[in-house]
Tab-separated table of C-alpha atoms in Angstrom:
chain	number	residue	atom	x	y	z
R	1	MET	CA	10.771	3.347	-14.345
R	2	SER	CA	11.679	1.647	-17.671
R	3	ASN	CA	15.244	3.031	-17.565
R	4	ALA	CA	15.672	1.798	-14.004
R	5	TRP	CA	14.327	-1.615	-15.020
R	6	ILE	CA	16.793	-1.832	-17.946
R	7	VAL	CA	19.716	-0.794	-15.740
R	8	SER	CA	18.696	-3.277	-13.060
R	9	GLY	CA	18.428	-6.074	-15.631
R	10	LEU	CA	21.834	-5.351	-17.121
R	11	ASP	CA	23.435	-5.134	-13.683
R	12	ARG	CA	22.404	-8.730	-13.047
R	13	LEU	CA	24.324	-9.926	-16.116
R	14	HIS	CA	27.867	-11.226	-15.605
R	15	PRO	CA	30.470	-8.640	-16.745
R	16	SER	CA	32.108	-11.110	-19.138
R	17	VAL	CA	28.780	-11.631	-20.887
R	18	VAL	CA	28.373	-7.898	-21.439
R	19	VAL	CA	31.965	-7.623	-22.750
R	20	ILE	CA	31.421	-10.475	-25.218
R	21	VAL	CA	28.116	-9.017	-26.411
R	22	THR	CA	29.653	-5.526	-26.790
R	23	VAL	CA	32.576	-6.837	-28.857
R	24	ALA	CA	30.228	-8.978	-30.937
R	25	LEU	CA	27.992	-5.974	-31.667
R	26	LEU	CA	31.011	-3.917	-32.739
R	27	LEU	CA	32.117	-6.640	-35.158
R	28	ILE	CA	28.586	-7.139	-36.478
R	29	ALA	CA	28.224	-3.391	-37.051
R	30	TRP	CA	31.555	-3.345	-38.942
R	31	LEU	CA	30.675	-6.342	-41.126
R	32	VAL	CA	27.133	-5.173	-41.917
R	33	THR	CA	28.303	-1.641	-42.741
R	34	LEU	CA	31.116	-2.936	-44.945
R	35	ALA	CA	28.869	-5.406	-46.750
R	36	SER	CA	26.104	-2.847	-47.315
R	37	GLY	CA	28.236	-0.259	-49.067
R	38	GLY	CA	30.404	1.459	-46.517
R	39	THR	CA	30.021	4.473	-44.287
R	40	LYS	CA	27.560	6.225	-46.581
R	41	THR	CA	24.832	3.733	-45.590
R	42	ALA	CA	22.361	3.862	-42.708
R	43	PHE	CA	23.840	0.695	-41.189
R	44	LEU	CA	26.563	2.850	-39.688
R	45	HIS	CA	24.113	3.575	-36.867
R	46	LEU	CA	24.593	-0.003	-35.670
R	47	PHE	CA	27.750	1.225	-33.933
R	48	TYR	CA	25.582	3.083	-31.451
R	49	LEU	CA	24.254	-0.196	-30.019
R	50	PRO	CA	27.493	-1.382	-28.328
R	51	ILE	CA	28.161	2.189	-27.153
R	52	LEU	CA	24.755	2.369	-25.502
R	53	LEU	CA	25.160	-1.093	-23.977
R	54	SER	CA	28.515	-0.324	-22.360
R	55	ALA	CA	27.280	3.101	-21.206
R	56	VAL	CA	24.243	1.589	-19.487
R	57	ARG	CA	26.230	-1.244	-17.923
R	58	TRP	CA	29.354	0.589	-16.723
R	59	GLY	CA	28.934	4.305	-17.281
R	60	VAL	CA	30.951	7.035	-18.964
R	61	GLY	CA	34.405	5.398	-18.885
R	62	SER	CA	33.479	2.207	-20.709
R	63	ALA	CA	31.271	4.180	-23.101
R	64	LEU	CA	34.290	6.287	-24.115
R	65	LEU	CA	36.407	3.182	-24.764
R	66	THR	CA	33.638	1.626	-26.843
R	67	ALA	CA	33.157	4.900	-28.743
R	68	ILE	CA	36.882	4.997	-29.578
R	69	ALA	CA	36.687	1.371	-30.788
R	70	ALA	CA	33.658	2.230	-32.935
R	71	THR	CA	35.508	5.242	-34.354
R	72	LEU	CA	38.478	3.058	-35.367
R	73	LEU	CA	36.254	0.387	-36.917
R	74	SER	CA	34.172	2.892	-38.872
R	75	GLY	CA	37.194	5.027	-39.810
R	76	PRO	CA	40.796	3.789	-40.233
R	77	LEU	CA	39.750	0.106	-40.215
R	78	MET	CA	37.157	0.796	-42.891
R	79	PRO	CA	39.440	2.810	-45.207
R	80	LEU	CA	37.188	2.812	-48.247
R	81	ASP	CA	33.720	4.108	-48.824
R	82	VAL	CA	32.870	0.843	-50.537
R	83	GLY	CA	29.946	2.227	-52.483
R	84	ALA	CA	32.062	4.950	-54.080
R	85	ASP	CA	35.352	2.987	-53.939
R	86	LEU	CA	37.039	6.020	-52.411
R	87	PRO	CA	39.086	6.471	-49.210
R	88	GLN	CA	37.349	8.111	-46.276
R	89	PRO	CA	38.500	11.634	-45.443
R	90	MET	CA	39.926	11.858	-41.939
R	91	THR	CA	37.487	14.659	-41.083
R	92	ASN	CA	34.564	12.298	-41.731
R	93	TRP	CA	35.547	9.625	-39.279
R	94	LEU	CA	36.809	12.140	-36.719
R	95	THR	CA	33.449	13.932	-36.809
R	96	ARG	CA	31.675	10.598	-36.568
R	97	GLY	CA	33.885	9.614	-33.653
R	98	ALA	CA	33.009	12.872	-31.861
R	99	PHE	CA	29.325	11.963	-32.161
R	100	PHE	CA	30.034	8.486	-30.802
R	101	VAL	CA	31.860	9.970	-27.803
R	102	LEU	CA	29.143	12.531	-27.104
R	103	VAL	CA	26.422	9.874	-27.220
R	104	GLY	CA	28.412	7.601	-24.927
R	105	MET	CA	29.072	10.374	-22.404
R	106	PHE	CA	25.433	11.470	-22.381
R	107	VAL	CA	24.027	7.979	-21.932
R	108	GLY	CA	26.696	7.113	-19.353
R	109	ALA	CA	25.924	10.242	-17.329
R	110	LEU	CA	22.177	9.614	-17.586
R	111	THR	CA	22.650	6.016	-16.451
R	112	GLY	CA	24.743	7.174	-13.508
R	113	TRP	CA	21.972	9.563	-12.491
R	114	VAL	CA	19.371	6.784	-12.747
R	115	ARG	CA	21.555	4.472	-10.651
R	116	ALA	CA	22.091	7.137	-7.990
R	117	ALA	CA	18.363	7.907	-7.871
R	118	GLY	CA	17.603	4.191	-7.604
R	119	ARG	CA	20.029	3.787	-4.718
R	120	ARG	CA	18.473	6.767	-2.909
R	121	GLU	CA	14.966	5.389	-3.404
R	122	THR	CA	16.040	1.954	-2.200
R	123	ALA	CA	17.689	3.400	0.885
R	124	LEU	CA	14.615	5.534	1.600
R	125	ALA	CA	12.293	2.541	1.169
R	126	GLU	CA	14.416	0.444	3.527
R	127	HIS	CA	14.464	3.283	6.061
R	128	GLU	CA	10.681	3.657	5.879
R	129	ARG	CA	10.259	-0.102	6.243
R	130	ASP	CA	12.464	-0.138	9.335
R	131	LEU	CA	10.497	2.777	10.797
R	132	ALA	CA	7.221	0.981	10.094
R	133	ILE	CA	8.502	-2.167	11.816
R	134	GLN	CA	9.694	-0.175	14.821
R	135	ARG	CA	6.421	1.753	15.005
R	136	ALA	CA	4.388	-1.459	14.840
R	137	ALA	CA	6.528	-3.004	17.569
R	138	ILE	CA	6.103	0.053	19.813
R	139	ILE	CA	2.341	0.145	19.258
R	140	GLN	CA	2.044	-3.573	19.928
R	141	THR	CA	4.095	-3.373	23.123
R	142	VAL	CA	2.259	-0.325	24.443
R	143	SER	CA	-1.177	-1.774	23.666
R	144	HIS	CA	-0.305	-5.043	25.399
R	145	GLU	CA	0.955	-3.193	28.453
R	146	ILE	CA	-2.170	-1.033	28.549
R	147	ARG	CA	-4.546	-3.991	28.341
R	148	THR	CA	-3.228	-5.587	31.539
R	149	PRO	CA	-4.160	-2.777	33.981
R	150	LEU	CA	-7.304	-2.073	31.937
R	151	THR	CA	-8.541	-5.596	32.654
R	152	VAL	CA	-8.241	-4.944	36.380
R	153	ILE	CA	-9.916	-1.530	36.147
R	154	ALA	CA	-12.731	-2.923	33.990
R	155	GLY	CA	-13.313	-5.739	36.477
R	156	VAL	CA	-13.521	-3.313	39.383
R	157	ALA	CA	-15.846	-1.004	37.445
R	158	GLU	CA	-18.126	-3.924	36.564
R	159	LEU	CA	-18.209	-5.067	40.200
R	160	LEU	CA	-19.057	-1.582	41.442
R	161	HIS	CA	-21.752	-1.271	38.795
R	162	HIS	CA	-23.563	-4.397	40.020
R	163	ARG	CA	-22.932	-3.966	43.776
R	164	GLU	CA	-25.302	-1.276	44.949
R	165	ASP	CA	-24.192	-1.813	48.549
R	166	LEU	CA	-20.679	-0.613	47.709
R	167	VAL	CA	-21.592	2.638	45.952
R	168	SER	CA	-24.042	5.311	47.039
R	169	GLU	CA	-26.517	6.896	44.671
R	170	ARG	CA	-24.366	9.994	44.462
R	171	GLY	CA	-21.386	7.898	43.367
R	172	ARG	CA	-23.314	5.882	40.791
R	173	PRO	CA	-22.741	8.388	37.920
R	174	LEU	CA	-19.015	8.263	38.639
R	175	VAL	CA	-19.004	4.458	38.383
R	176	ASP	CA	-20.932	4.605	35.100
R	177	SER	CA	-18.489	7.177	33.762
R	178	LEU	CA	-15.562	5.008	34.865
R	179	GLN	CA	-17.065	1.997	33.111
R	180	ARG	CA	-17.692	3.873	29.856
R	181	SER	CA	-14.197	5.361	29.882
R	182	THR	CA	-12.669	1.955	30.559
R	183	LEU	CA	-14.573	0.403	27.659
R	184	ARG	CA	-13.452	3.176	25.316
R	185	PHE	CA	-9.873	2.939	26.539
R	186	ARG	CA	-9.924	-0.805	25.964
R	187	ALA	CA	-11.327	-0.273	22.467
R	188	MET	CA	-8.499	2.172	21.826
R	189	ALA	CA	-5.921	-0.402	22.960
R	190	ASP	CA	-7.549	-3.056	20.751
R	191	MET	CA	-7.394	-0.665	17.814
R	192	MET	CA	-3.720	0.054	18.403
R	193	LEU	CA	-2.994	-3.667	18.589
R	194	ALA	CA	-4.977	-4.319	15.414
R	195	ALA	CA	-3.073	-1.565	13.597
R	196	ALA	CA	0.190	-3.248	14.535
R	197	GLU	CA	-0.968	-6.747	13.560
R	198	ALA	CA	-2.913	-5.878	10.395
R	199	GLY	CA	-0.023	-6.937	8.172
R	200	ASP	CA	0.564	-10.314	9.826
R	201	GLU	CA	0.263	-12.980	7.100
R	202	ALA	CA	-0.143	-15.794	9.633
R	203	ARG	CA	-3.410	-14.349	10.962
R	204	ILE	CA	-5.259	-14.656	7.628
R	205	HIS	CA	-7.582	-17.687	7.725
R	206	PRO	CA	-10.686	-17.430	5.507
R	207	VAL	CA	-13.718	-19.274	6.909
R	208	THR	CA	-17.420	-19.499	6.105
R	209	CYS	CA	-19.645	-17.097	8.029
R	210	THR	CA	-22.729	-14.940	7.597
R	211	LEU	CA	-22.495	-11.179	7.389
R	212	ASN	CA	-25.276	-10.894	9.943
R	213	ASP	CA	-23.167	-12.768	12.516
R	214	VAL	CA	-20.187	-10.577	11.681
R	215	VAL	CA	-22.154	-7.341	12.083
R	216	THR	CA	-23.924	-8.549	15.248
R	217	ASP	CA	-20.637	-9.514	16.885
R	218	THR	CA	-19.156	-6.181	15.815
R	219	LEU	CA	-21.958	-4.240	17.502
R	220	SER	CA	-21.616	-6.284	20.686
R	221	HIS	CA	-18.020	-5.089	21.046
R	222	LEU	CA	-18.673	-1.371	20.654
R	223	PRO	CA	-17.401	0.668	23.634
R	224	GLY	CA	-20.846	1.744	24.898
R	225	ARG	CA	-24.121	-0.163	25.255
R	226	VAL	CA	-26.085	2.895	24.130
R	227	ASP	CA	-23.928	3.222	21.022
R	228	ALA	CA	-24.899	-0.246	19.804
R	229	GLN	CA	-28.584	0.656	20.073
R	230	ARG	CA	-28.046	3.619	17.737
R	231	VAL	CA	-26.855	1.371	14.893
R	232	LEU	CA	-29.541	0.309	12.407
R	233	THR	CA	-28.753	-2.600	10.068
R	234	SER	CA	-30.418	-3.540	6.793
R	235	GLY	CA	-29.732	-5.274	3.475
R	236	ASP	CA	-30.407	-8.727	2.040
R	237	ALA	CA	-26.674	-9.442	1.894
R	238	LEU	CA	-26.618	-9.734	5.701
R	239	LEU	CA	-28.125	-13.215	5.323
R	240	ASP	CA	-25.445	-14.401	2.882
R	241	GLU	CA	-22.847	-16.989	3.825
R	242	VAL	CA	-19.476	-15.853	2.589
R	243	LEU	CA	-15.885	-17.022	2.671
R	244	THR	CA	-13.737	-14.332	4.275
R	245	VAL	CA	-11.630	-13.500	7.335
R	246	PRO	CA	-14.294	-12.576	9.924
R	247	GLU	CA	-11.832	-11.184	12.478
R	248	TYR	CA	-10.580	-8.627	9.963
R	249	VAL	CA	-14.073	-7.700	8.775
R	250	LYS	CA	-15.328	-7.307	12.360
R	251	LEU	CA	-12.502	-5.051	13.435
R	252	ALA	CA	-12.635	-2.979	10.242
R	253	LEU	CA	-16.387	-2.442	10.661
R	254	ARG	CA	-15.924	-1.697	14.346
R	255	CYS	CA	-13.413	1.029	13.529
R	256	VAL	CA	-15.671	2.545	10.861
R	257	ILE	CA	-18.871	2.336	12.946
R	258	ASP	CA	-17.176	3.738	16.039
R	259	ASN	CA	-15.854	6.615	13.929
R	260	ALA	CA	-19.386	7.276	12.590
R	261	LEU	CA	-20.895	7.234	16.094
R	262	ARG	CA	-18.328	9.661	17.459
R	263	PHE	CA	-18.953	12.182	14.673
R	264	SER	CA	-22.760	11.884	14.778
R	265	PRO	CA	-24.890	13.997	17.136
R	266	PRO	CA	-26.054	12.138	20.283
R	267	GLN	CA	-29.179	10.000	19.914
R	268	THR	CA	-28.985	10.086	16.084
R	269	PRO	CA	-28.810	6.699	14.325
R	270	VAL	CA	-26.010	5.274	12.221
R	271	GLU	CA	-27.070	3.023	9.363
R	272	VAL	CA	-25.207	-0.113	8.242
R	273	VAL	CA	-26.465	-1.294	4.842
R	274	ALA	CA	-25.083	-4.431	3.142
R	275	ALA	CA	-25.560	-5.322	-0.523
R	276	ARG	CA	-24.062	-7.987	-2.776
R	277	CYS	CA	-22.326	-6.990	-5.998
R	278	GLY	CA	-21.462	-10.233	-7.762
R	279	SER	CA	-18.612	-11.892	-5.898
R	280	ARG	CA	-18.112	-8.836	-3.690
R	281	VAL	CA	-20.033	-7.341	-0.797
R	282	ARG	CA	-20.515	-3.613	-0.263
R	283	ILE	CA	-21.149	-2.415	3.280
R	284	GLU	CA	-22.095	1.228	3.727
R	285	VAL	CA	-21.913	2.952	7.102
R	286	ARG	CA	-23.943	6.182	6.989
R	287	ASP	CA	-23.762	8.790	9.721
R	288	ARG	CA	-25.480	12.124	10.271
R	289	GLY	CA	-22.443	14.103	11.324
R	290	PRO	CA	-21.109	17.345	9.868
R	291	GLY	CA	-19.705	15.549	6.802
R	292	ILE	CA	-16.110	15.145	5.697
R	293	ASP	CA	-14.076	17.916	4.161
R	294	PRO	CA	-13.186	16.827	0.567
R	295	THR	CA	-9.637	18.084	1.081
R	296	PHE	CA	-9.271	15.782	4.107
R	297	ARG	CA	-10.624	12.574	2.492
R	298	ASP	CA	-7.269	11.045	1.579
R	299	ARG	CA	-5.523	12.126	4.786
R	300	ALA	CA	-8.338	10.644	6.891
R	301	PHE	CA	-6.809	7.180	6.394
R	302	GLU	CA	-3.340	8.183	7.604
R	303	ALA	CA	-2.191	7.065	11.052
R	304	PHE	CA	-2.647	9.480	13.979
R	305	THR	CA	-4.416	12.008	11.743
R	306	GLN	CA	-7.581	13.888	12.669
R	307	SER	CA	-9.461	16.713	10.990
R	308	ASP	CA	-9.188	18.702	14.233
R	309	GLN	CA	-5.666	18.464	15.629
R	310	SER	CA	-6.175	20.946	18.451
R	311	THR	CA	-5.961	19.921	22.099
R	312	THR	CA	-9.448	21.334	22.692
R	313	ARG	CA	-11.203	19.212	20.051
R	314	GLU	CA	-14.614	17.826	20.932
R	315	ILE	CA	-14.210	14.456	19.154
R	316	GLU	CA	-12.234	11.845	21.068
R	317	GLY	CA	-9.783	9.431	19.490
R	318	ILE	CA	-6.166	9.040	18.445
R	319	GLY	CA	-6.600	8.863	14.689
R	320	LEU	CA	-6.038	5.127	14.229
R	321	GLY	CA	-9.569	3.935	13.425
R	322	LEU	CA	-9.778	4.592	9.692
R	323	TYR	CA	-6.068	3.815	9.287
R	324	THR	CA	-6.615	0.378	10.840
R	325	ALA	CA	-9.793	-0.202	8.832
R	326	ARG	CA	-8.013	0.544	5.561
R	327	ARG	CA	-5.115	-1.785	6.369
R	328	LEU	CA	-7.477	-4.603	7.263
R	329	VAL	CA	-9.679	-4.089	4.207
R	330	ASN	CA	-6.623	-3.930	1.955
R	331	ARG	CA	-5.409	-7.201	3.449
R	332	LEU	CA	-8.722	-8.715	2.346
R	333	GLY	CA	-8.228	-7.384	-1.174
R	334	GLY	CA	-10.997	-4.806	-0.784
R	335	THR	CA	-11.418	-1.056	-0.827
R	336	ILE	CA	-12.687	1.599	1.568
R	337	ASP	CA	-13.786	5.123	0.751
R	338	LEU	CA	-15.448	8.150	2.337
R	339	GLN	CA	-18.054	10.286	0.615
R	340	PRO	CA	-20.039	13.282	1.947
R	341	ARG	CA	-23.824	12.903	2.156
R	342	GLN	CA	-26.532	15.415	1.466
R	343	PRO	CA	-27.550	17.480	3.330
R	344	THR	CA	-25.159	16.372	6.104
R	345	GLY	CA	-23.236	13.282	7.051
R	346	THR	CA	-20.664	10.908	5.623
R	347	THR	CA	-20.917	7.487	3.994
R	348	ALA	CA	-18.033	5.081	4.554
R	349	THR	CA	-18.120	2.351	1.893
R	350	VAL	CA	-16.308	-0.909	2.567
R	351	GLU	CA	-16.195	-3.317	-0.365
R	352	ILE	CA	-14.555	-6.716	0.058
R	353	PRO	CA	-14.262	-9.901	-2.009
R	354	ALA	CA	-16.797	-12.359	-0.578
R	355	PRO	CA	-17.439	-15.420	-2.766
R	356	VAL	CA	-20.622	-17.231	-1.789
R	357	ALA	CA	-19.749	-20.250	0.318
R	358	GLY	CA	-22.146	-22.495	-1.616
R	359	ASP	CA	-20.258	-21.851	-4.849
R	360	VAL	CA	-16.875	-22.850	-3.468
R	361	ALA	CA	-18.118	-25.880	-1.513
R	362	HIS	CA	-18.430	-27.961	-4.690
R	363	ASP	CA	-14.752	-27.804	-5.492
R	364	THR	CA	-12.102	-27.812	-2.773
R	365	ASP	CA	-9.291	-26.705	-5.040
R	366	ASP	CA	-11.353	-23.861	-6.422
R	367	ALA	CA	-12.258	-22.797	-2.891
R	368	ARG	CA	-8.604	-22.674	-1.910
R	369	ALA	CA	-7.762	-20.599	-4.992
R	370	ARG	CA	-10.526	-18.097	-4.218
R	371	ALA	CA	-9.402	-17.864	-0.619
R	372	ASP	CA	-5.888	-17.084	-1.825
R	373	ARG	CA	-7.253	-14.281	-3.972
R	374	ILE	CA	-9.042	-12.845	-0.950
R	375	VAL	CA	-5.843	-12.514	1.000
């Protein structure tokens, strides 16, 4: 990393500046060596500086030219070993020149390798960025297109649910199943859309809200009515007023809670516990499922990744919930983690910056600065 930074910094310098500095270093090395007693002194190593500079800036070719110039200055153009008042043997300055050339070639080749690696990494990063943009655009388009017919289907399902004259008793379970599936499909489309929009800077607007309102609204948008009743909330921090981006917190919690409900046995509760830790809030979502495999913890936050990838898996989903939650929490400047519970279950811990609204209300400028740190 440091070599790449040095190369990048030198590349930004104008070529004429590097030439002038290289020539100046050669002359300084010659004068200092001559004044200090000749080629028997340690100051002879100053000649390596211009060689290294030209090698890093232009590569092997310029390093060889600079090495030849250094050889001439430290050899024929410094004919006497001043300290001993004797001429230099030709073998001395030829040997020295060979070292100069070898150093220049090595550093020039190493610099070329660093440059090539940097170009490959840059190209790969740009390619990955383009793929991410294309993927986000596809997800956003597909989710928008899905939501339109889903609205119609959901409306029909809701009408059939409330109109007993239109559906017989035998068909009632089918209507209920249609309604539940529609709600889950809509939640899936919302999650896909959120995953695509999680990096949108323009959508970040910190406001004052209470965690209780955030959690309550989150539970009201879970796919199933029964699911919301399985969620138990607790913690004094739920009553706190905080400055954050409620839309991001709601959707992140919705993804995490929905994931916990899907992996928990039916009728078992999921706990949501909130606690304040200074200027941050920790929200733990505890389920009673089979627990997470430690080897799968990191991969659980990757897009379209599930612990069971088979087509016959029992757990529904497309693997975007935790991925979306992590992106949203990261946008808030927070962290999210998964830990296995004993004897069974998993705890998802979401920790986000949440300065108390009362503290920032006294100073508008300070409030704006803290909001900037949140995003």
